[in-house]
XYZ file of C-alpha atoms in Angstrom:
547
model
C -34.302 -25.405 35.114
C -33.650 -23.538 31.876
C -34.837 -20.026 31.017
C -37.877 -21.198 29.041
C -39.155 -23.115 32.088
C -38.536 -20.165 34.354
C -40.336 -17.836 31.968
C -43.244 -20.260 31.599
C -43.661 -20.654 35.347
C -43.319 -16.957 35.983
C -45.860 -16.159 33.253
C -48.395 -18.689 34.557
C -48.436 -16.922 37.902
C -49.610 -13.783 36.118
C -52.352 -15.484 34.075
C -55.906 -16.254 35.147
C -57.797 -19.472 34.610
C -59.938 -17.810 31.941
C -56.873 -16.862 29.913
C -55.674 -20.476 29.829
C -59.131 -21.906 29.190
C -60.100 -23.930 26.131
C -63.180 -22.271 24.607
C -64.602 -25.685 23.678
C -64.493 -27.535 27.008
C -64.096 -24.382 29.125
C -61.302 -26.001 31.119
C -57.618 -25.205 31.426
C -55.862 -26.333 28.248
C -54.701 -29.928 28.029
C -52.058 -30.714 25.375
C -52.787 -27.339 23.716
C -52.492 -26.927 19.942
C -52.644 -23.631 18.034
C -54.641 -23.219 14.833
C -53.295 -21.207 11.850
C -55.379 -18.196 12.968
C -53.521 -18.141 16.316
C -56.193 -19.494 18.706
C -55.415 -22.398 21.030
C -57.526 -25.399 22.083
C -57.122 -28.752 23.778
C -55.795 -31.222 21.247
C -58.643 -33.667 21.964
C -61.323 -30.926 21.820
C -60.350 -29.512 18.418
C -59.784 -33.013 17.025
C -63.289 -34.141 18.006
C -64.774 -30.874 16.726
C -63.191 -31.319 13.303
C -64.069 -35.031 13.183
C -67.771 -34.098 13.453
C -67.624 -31.370 10.795
C -67.141 -31.288 7.040
C -65.280 -27.954 7.304
C -62.133 -27.156 9.199
C -62.629 -23.766 10.820
C -61.660 -22.131 14.093
C -64.438 -22.489 16.684
C -63.726 -18.921 17.828
C -63.089 -16.712 14.801
C -64.617 -19.114 12.225
C -61.624 -18.757 9.907
C -61.745 -21.633 7.395
C -58.896 -23.811 6.174
C -58.950 -25.423 2.728
C -57.494 -28.598 4.147
C -57.191 -29.973 7.623
C -54.163 -28.365 9.326
C -51.467 -30.508 10.889
C -51.469 -29.458 14.521
C -48.615 -29.974 16.953
C -48.558 -29.633 20.712
C -47.563 -26.110 21.803
C -44.903 -27.167 24.325
C -44.428 -23.771 25.971
C -48.158 -23.220 26.400
C -48.556 -26.766 27.735
C -45.903 -26.117 30.364
C -47.629 -22.893 31.392
C -51.039 -24.605 31.593
C -49.700 -27.636 33.486
C -47.935 -25.407 35.960
C -51.141 -23.410 36.402
C -53.125 -26.594 37.077
C -50.649 -27.794 39.677
C -50.478 -24.431 41.371
C -54.212 -23.868 41.497
C -54.970 -27.470 42.491
C -53.187 -26.687 45.750
C -55.028 -23.400 46.165
C -58.557 -24.733 45.652
C -60.408 -26.896 48.121
C -62.278 -29.983 46.912
C -65.777 -29.578 45.383
C -68.090 -32.342 46.589
C -70.895 -34.018 44.682
C -74.348 -32.588 45.470
C -76.148 -35.900 44.724
C -74.146 -38.247 46.950
C -75.704 -39.249 50.240
C -73.651 -40.291 53.227
C -69.951 -39.889 52.354
C -69.843 -37.425 49.509
C -67.488 -38.076 46.604
C -65.355 -35.492 44.873
C -67.208 -33.682 42.084
C -65.550 -33.647 38.664
C -68.087 -31.593 36.675
C -70.666 -28.884 37.277
C -73.781 -28.732 35.073
C -74.897 -25.181 34.299
C -78.358 -26.401 33.203
C -78.950 -28.569 36.265
C -77.129 -26.213 38.613
C -75.565 -29.255 40.299
C -72.046 -30.628 40.930
C -71.568 -34.287 39.941
C -69.092 -36.981 40.852
C -68.046 -39.420 38.136
C -70.825 -41.909 39.011
C -73.685 -39.405 39.099
C -72.400 -37.722 35.935
C -72.981 -40.859 33.855
C -76.505 -39.889 32.576
C -74.994 -36.760 31.022
C -72.857 -39.011 28.828
C -75.654 -41.090 27.262
C -79.083 -39.572 27.951
C -79.888 -37.362 24.913
C -81.595 -34.721 27.007
C -78.618 -34.380 29.351
C -75.961 -34.605 26.632
C -77.005 -31.124 25.503
C -76.335 -29.647 28.941
C -73.416 -27.315 29.459
C -70.747 -28.983 31.597
C -67.749 -27.257 33.137
C -65.135 -28.346 35.617
C -66.422 -28.680 39.168
C -66.598 -25.296 40.912
C -67.795 -24.279 44.359
C -69.371 -20.991 43.277
C -71.573 -22.544 40.619
C -74.166 -19.768 41.001
C -71.738 -17.318 39.387
C -72.017 -19.259 36.125
C -75.853 -19.209 36.132
C -78.141 -16.246 35.467
C -79.741 -15.201 38.751
C -82.853 -13.923 36.988
C -83.543 -16.742 34.517
C -81.536 -19.597 36.101
C -79.947 -20.377 32.771
C -76.244 -20.775 31.816
C -74.374 -17.512 31.213
C -73.223 -18.470 27.720
C -73.275 -15.029 26.111
C -71.514 -11.721 26.623
C -73.120 -8.274 26.214
C -70.529 -5.857 24.896
C -72.776 -2.856 25.529
C -73.045 -3.600 29.253
C -69.788 -5.585 29.524
C -71.345 -8.512 31.387
C -72.190 -12.181 30.944
C -75.830 -12.938 30.079
C -78.051 -15.931 29.283
C -80.151 -16.523 26.203
C -83.301 -15.157 27.875
C -81.484 -11.939 28.832
C -81.014 -11.145 25.126
C -84.805 -11.162 24.713
C -85.482 -8.851 27.670
C -83.031 -6.460 29.344
C -80.354 -6.854 26.660
C -82.607 -6.897 23.610
C -80.963 -5.317 20.540
C -77.627 -5.166 22.376
C -74.346 -6.255 20.831
C -74.248 -9.817 22.204
C -71.759 -12.494 21.192
C -70.929 -16.031 22.434
C -68.964 -16.012 25.660
C -66.270 -18.187 24.046
C -65.760 -15.620 21.276
C -65.357 -12.717 23.683
C -63.102 -14.814 25.860
C -61.054 -15.805 22.806
C -60.577 -12.195 21.741
C -59.555 -11.152 25.215
C -57.152 -14.071 25.409
C -55.702 -12.957 22.100
C -55.237 -9.434 23.459
C -53.726 -10.780 26.647
C -51.442 -12.950 24.531
C -50.219 -9.856 22.722
C -49.673 -8.097 26.030
C -47.837 -11.143 27.287
C -45.635 -11.093 24.193
C -44.918 -7.403 24.758
C -44.023 -8.100 28.380
C -41.748 -10.961 27.352
C -40.056 -8.683 24.811
C -39.590 -6.046 27.502
C -38.103 -8.706 29.777
C -35.727 -9.848 27.023
C -34.651 -6.258 26.306
C -33.874 -5.712 29.956
C -32.000 -9.002 30.210
C -29.990 -7.930 27.169
C -29.311 -4.575 28.823
C -28.069 -6.356 31.925
C -25.705 -8.364 29.711
C -24.496 -5.152 28.058
C -23.896 -3.525 31.452
C -22.031 -6.574 32.739
C -20.000 -6.658 29.537
C -19.145 -2.964 29.955
C -18.082 -3.597 33.555
C -15.891 -6.501 32.410
C -14.316 -4.362 29.677
C -13.767 -1.572 32.202
C -12.143 -4.069 34.576
C -9.794 -5.288 31.852
C -9.030 -1.700 30.839
C -8.317 -0.741 34.453
C -5.959 -3.699 34.892
C -4.115 -2.712 31.715
C -4.001 0.921 32.846
C -2.569 -0.184 36.192
C 0.101 -2.192 34.417
C 0.892 0.709 32.094
C 0.994 3.086 35.063
C 3.512 0.823 36.792
C 5.587 0.758 33.586
C 5.515 4.574 33.359
C 6.625 5.119 36.939
C 9.220 2.373 36.689
C 10.676 4.223 33.699
C 10.555 7.480 35.676
C 12.362 5.939 38.648
C 15.055 4.505 36.380
C 15.540 7.877 34.697
C 15.753 9.618 38.087
C 18.291 7.069 39.295
C 20.389 7.566 36.161
C 20.172 11.347 36.545
C 21.090 11.084 40.221
C 24.174 9.030 39.360
C 25.203 11.538 36.682
C 24.637 14.507 39.018
C 26.578 12.906 41.870
C 29.372 12.161 39.423
C 29.493 15.812 38.295
C 29.426 17.011 41.898
C 32.291 14.638 42.759
C 34.345 15.830 39.806
C 33.775 19.470 40.727
C 34.799 18.788 44.335
C 37.968 17.062 43.146
C 38.759 20.100 40.973
C 38.331 22.427 43.981
C 40.552 20.203 46.127
C 43.222 20.041 43.406
C 43.216 23.838 43.058
C 43.517 24.260 46.818
C 46.354 21.712 46.939
C 48.302 23.688 44.272
C 47.816 27.019 46.047
C 48.816 25.572 49.419
C 51.958 24.115 47.836
C 52.914 27.534 46.425
C 52.237 29.198 49.753
C 54.386 26.649 51.593
C 57.224 27.217 49.107
C 57.043 31.004 49.678
C 56.942 30.445 53.432
C 60.107 28.325 53.200
C 61.817 31.068 51.159
C 60.780 33.772 53.607
C 61.980 31.686 56.555
C 65.344 31.163 54.849
C 65.687 34.946 54.261
C 64.759 35.629 57.835
C 67.455 33.208 59.023
C 70.026 34.979 56.859
C 69.062 38.346 58.273
C 69.353 36.979 61.801
C 72.829 35.714 61.094
C 73.998 38.992 59.438
C 72.921 40.999 62.423
C 75.929 39.538 64.261
C 78.555 40.052 61.510
C 81.137 42.903 61.366
C 80.122 46.274 60.070
C 82.413 46.240 57.043
C 80.864 42.983 55.707
C 77.338 44.141 56.522
C 77.786 47.315 54.469
C 79.071 45.318 51.509
C 76.109 42.928 51.292
C 73.364 45.323 52.488
C 72.258 46.371 48.955
C 71.481 42.735 48.062
C 69.545 42.235 51.324
C 67.248 45.133 50.459
C 65.932 43.334 47.386
C 62.496 41.857 48.301
C 62.023 38.103 47.737
C 59.869 37.025 44.744
C 56.364 36.263 46.068
C 52.729 36.406 44.841
C 50.178 38.972 45.861
C 47.757 36.621 47.649
C 45.202 39.333 48.470
C 42.887 38.609 45.517
C 43.564 34.903 45.225
C 40.566 32.724 46.258
C 39.548 29.115 45.938
C 37.330 28.965 42.803
C 34.265 27.620 44.661
C 31.871 30.048 42.968
C 32.970 28.971 39.521
C 32.536 25.397 40.584
C 29.038 26.092 41.832
C 28.153 27.925 38.615
C 29.392 25.024 36.586
C 27.476 22.694 38.880
C 24.303 24.731 38.446
C 24.793 24.726 34.671
C 25.314 20.989 34.663
C 22.324 20.505 36.944
C 20.155 22.658 34.648
C 21.284 20.693 31.611
C 20.632 17.423 33.385
C 17.238 18.624 34.549
C 16.306 19.599 30.979
C 17.520 16.251 29.707
C 15.569 14.498 32.444
C 12.414 16.444 31.634
C 12.764 15.622 27.959
C 13.248 11.965 28.732
C 10.437 11.839 31.269
C 8.002 13.768 29.119
C 8.828 11.616 26.125
C 8.408 8.423 28.122
C 5.247 9.650 29.802
C 3.641 10.883 26.591
C 4.503 7.694 24.747
C 3.089 5.577 27.548
C -0.069 7.678 27.855
C -0.641 7.576 24.096
C -0.083 3.843 24.068
C -2.394 3.347 27.063
C -5.186 5.445 25.533
C -4.933 3.645 22.196
C -5.016 0.251 23.916
C -8.121 1.270 25.864
C -9.971 2.520 22.804
C -9.046 -0.442 20.594
C -10.906 -2.748 22.984
C -14.130 -1.359 21.502
C -13.247 -2.046 17.864
C -16.213 -3.145 15.721
C -16.363 -4.650 12.248
C -17.865 -1.866 10.124
C -19.210 -2.663 6.649
C -20.693 -0.137 4.221
C -24.460 -0.191 3.640
C -25.146 -0.056 -0.133
C -28.784 0.960 0.488
C -27.576 4.294 1.911
C -24.991 5.054 -0.812
C -25.302 8.100 -3.048
C -25.765 7.097 -6.737
C -22.355 8.672 -7.439
C -20.443 6.390 -5.081
C -18.733 3.116 -5.999
C -18.198 0.458 -3.308
C -15.973 -2.591 -3.239
C -17.525 -6.065 -3.202
C -16.446 -6.638 0.412
C -18.114 -3.400 1.549
C -14.864 -1.975 2.927
C -13.910 0.647 0.294
C -15.726 3.574 -1.322
C -14.814 6.215 -3.888
C -16.628 8.825 -5.978
C -17.156 7.759 -9.587
C -18.345 11.212 -10.810
C -21.093 9.460 -12.811
C -24.598 8.997 -11.469
C -25.762 5.373 -11.392
C -29.358 4.278 -11.883
C -30.196 3.119 -8.344
C -33.606 2.832 -6.650
C -34.418 5.801 -4.420
C -34.886 3.910 -1.152
C -35.751 5.801 2.058
C -32.267 5.140 3.402
C -30.348 6.457 0.356
C -28.552 9.841 0.249
C -29.525 11.351 -3.098
C -27.888 14.806 -3.108
C -24.513 14.430 -1.378
C -21.854 11.729 -1.877
C -22.458 10.013 1.452
C -22.637 6.397 2.584
C -23.220 4.960 6.070
C -22.126 1.852 7.910
C -24.434 -1.157 7.994
C -24.762 -1.309 11.765
C -26.258 1.369 14.013
C -25.442 1.823 17.697
C -27.806 3.024 20.418
C -25.661 2.302 23.468
C -22.149 1.479 24.634
C -18.854 2.290 22.919
C -17.486 1.531 19.477
C -14.336 2.300 17.483
C -13.232 1.875 13.885
C -10.326 2.993 11.661
C -10.321 4.364 8.118
C -7.362 4.668 5.752
C -7.344 8.152 4.165
C -3.915 8.185 2.521
C -3.661 9.595 -1.001
C -6.780 11.750 -0.644
C -7.115 15.538 -0.772
C -10.654 15.683 0.644
C -12.817 13.437 2.835
C -15.442 13.402 5.618
C -15.525 10.914 8.515
C -17.570 10.539 11.691
C -21.026 9.435 12.789
C -24.578 10.619 12.071
C -27.917 10.066 13.758
C -30.448 7.839 12.017
C -32.946 10.622 11.179
C -30.390 12.852 9.405
C -31.538 14.513 6.149
C -30.864 12.083 3.286
C -32.805 13.561 0.374
C -32.194 17.294 0.139
C -29.211 19.595 0.184
C -27.503 19.734 3.567
C -26.669 23.383 4.172
C -24.800 22.885 7.442
C -22.891 19.901 8.781
C -22.704 20.047 12.578
C -24.076 18.274 15.668
C -27.305 20.286 15.567
C -28.037 18.746 12.161
C -27.074 15.255 13.352
C -23.449 15.160 12.096
C -20.353 14.649 14.257
C -17.621 14.825 11.631
C -14.001 15.656 10.901
C -13.088 16.711 7.347
C -10.113 17.390 5.094
C -10.254 20.105 2.413
C -7.736 21.241 -0.243
C -5.184 18.670 0.786
C -4.080 20.235 4.075
C -6.990 21.965 5.799
C -8.376 19.822 8.594
C -11.565 20.890 10.365
C -13.953 19.635 13.034
C -17.545 20.331 11.968
C -18.552 21.742 15.325
C -20.651 24.877 15.843
C -18.773 26.997 14.850
C -16.403 25.044 12.599
C -12.946 24.554 14.175
C -9.637 24.501 12.233
C -7.268 21.749 13.342
C -3.482 22.141 13.323
C -1.814 18.760 12.800
C 1.970 18.243 12.852
C 1.718 15.271 10.535
C -0.825 14.371 7.883
C -2.698 11.324 9.204
C -2.746 8.279 6.926
C -5.282 6.449 9.052
C -7.962 8.022 11.242
C -9.628 6.305 14.200
C -13.181 7.216 15.233
C -14.317 6.451 18.804
C -17.832 6.915 20.256
C -19.025 6.604 23.847
C -22.830 6.793 23.523
C -23.669 7.251 27.200
C -20.901 9.830 27.746
C -21.929 11.820 24.649
C -18.393 11.616 23.244
C -17.102 11.405 19.659
C -13.290 11.451 19.275
C -10.858 11.310 16.349
C -7.299 9.955 16.462
C -4.258 9.831 14.173
C -3.505 6.114 14.381
C 0.166 6.141 13.262
C 1.240 8.751 15.830
C -1.257 7.476 18.408
C -2.304 11.076 18.968
C -5.674 12.621 19.756
C -7.006 15.047 17.120
C -10.365 16.348 18.359
C -13.384 15.417 20.499
C -17.032 16.403 20.523
C -17.958 16.286 24.221
C -21.125 16.689 26.259
C -23.376 15.542 23.427
C -26.834 14.052 24.003
C -27.617 11.049 21.817
C -31.243 9.893 21.580
C -31.180 7.926 18.295
C -29.076 5.240 16.678
C -25.683 6.465 15.454
C -24.211 5.185 12.187
C -20.596 5.399 10.929
C -20.470 8.143 8.272
C -18.205 8.332 5.192
C -17.828 10.729 2.277
C -14.911 10.315 -0.168
C -15.872 13.733 -1.663
C -15.583 14.634 -5.359
C -13.078 12.872 -7.587
C -11.580 16.259 -8.626
C -10.326 15.050 -11.996
C -8.502 12.114 -10.447
C -6.683 14.149 -7.765
C -8.986 12.707 -5.111
C -9.652 9.302 -6.678
C -8.129 7.258 -3.831
C -10.790 5.332 -1.879
C -11.668 5.560 1.774
C -10.804 2.135 3.206
C -12.226 0.684 6.411
C -9.158 -0.984 7.910
C -8.978 -3.857 10.385
C -7.926 -2.567 13.797
C -4.475 -3.835 14.706
C -4.405 -3.687 18.477
C -1.266 -2.374 20.163
C 0.339 -5.004 22.358
């Protein structure tokens, strides 16, 4: 079953029999048609009514038509009425004919004048006897007395607006004399019309809430996609970190190995020298041992040469250069650590910037300038994507939406929920304003202050190099590079308005913790031409998403 059927069936359960009643036959509508004035009747009832009359007017409001309207079956209303009939046929027990004797037949009509329920056979006189043809017939009901005046035993065909009750013709001549009394069908028709309006309002409320559900589901889906991308980017970042750590570990181990080899080589050289001196000292000791057994004359001759000490190093201060090795190792480690930090920070920052830009670009919208809001001094391109200040006032109608004092123009589409993002090329300009404004912002007079309190969330450029966020108070922005393209991102529910330099993928400034209660519109001001120095246009650029 489609949505229209569901809505029709749901609505019929909220409606009463009176609300779906034809004011001509007083029964639930059959093949309902709607007249130009908005009232509905059974197709057969209104057709017969117009066939008997020279004028084509609504039986309820009496509105006349110059020619007979072409009526078509109101399909939705028919479905509602049919469903109502089926539902209530199950709820109501059978009404039996009051005239039948023996086995009573099912009654099909109740006569308000006779006060009797009739089956099809006993109803026949009401179809051809002139006296009975004037009687008021309704569908068969069990509580027939509720449709008849207790006091005068006449049909309750009128409604007293003063006392808000149904009355008969005799009541208007006694208890309700001089009261505001109208035909019951007319009052019923008006109330049906009011109920119809209420029903329309309810249906609109339902549609708005269904749309909100779609928006929420869409936001969840976008968040899911963003989270999956963030997970992937996170894996990429840490993979890069691990690779950098592994490379640094290999380099550090290599340096440590080289330093250890240098220590071992130094020790090997010193040990070799020591062994050579030991050999020399042993040889001298052997000589002295041998000379101790020689004759005195020979000993005295060679003694002077034996007193000369052998040539050796002073090994007291000589150490293995382990401290120097450790210092060099620490220096190398520090240099490697700095290099690693630079690499990691660069990789991390690049990845984070790329991830943030990817996330924001998911909410890109197609912004077009609204010419009805443009200051008379502004000139827009035919495609509604570029605007510049022409310095000459144009003769434009002063519409309620137009900014008449300042050179401002807004985007065509307003946003009252969710997130949106757009990019504007600002290259070649010395002054500009960008951001969003609330719908009720001052458009006619001089705007003394531009800040969130006045409905502006804007970033501006002045004098070629002075960037400011129009917060309260105004905040100067220090930018390393002059942005050529600025991205504007809004999260309505979070109360966030952010600005980005697109080329460097860097964040510039954010208004946070804001409370939005109206529609927000993209806001542009190319500022004064300044003798041609600021003649370059602001250009709404298509968002090229980062892969």
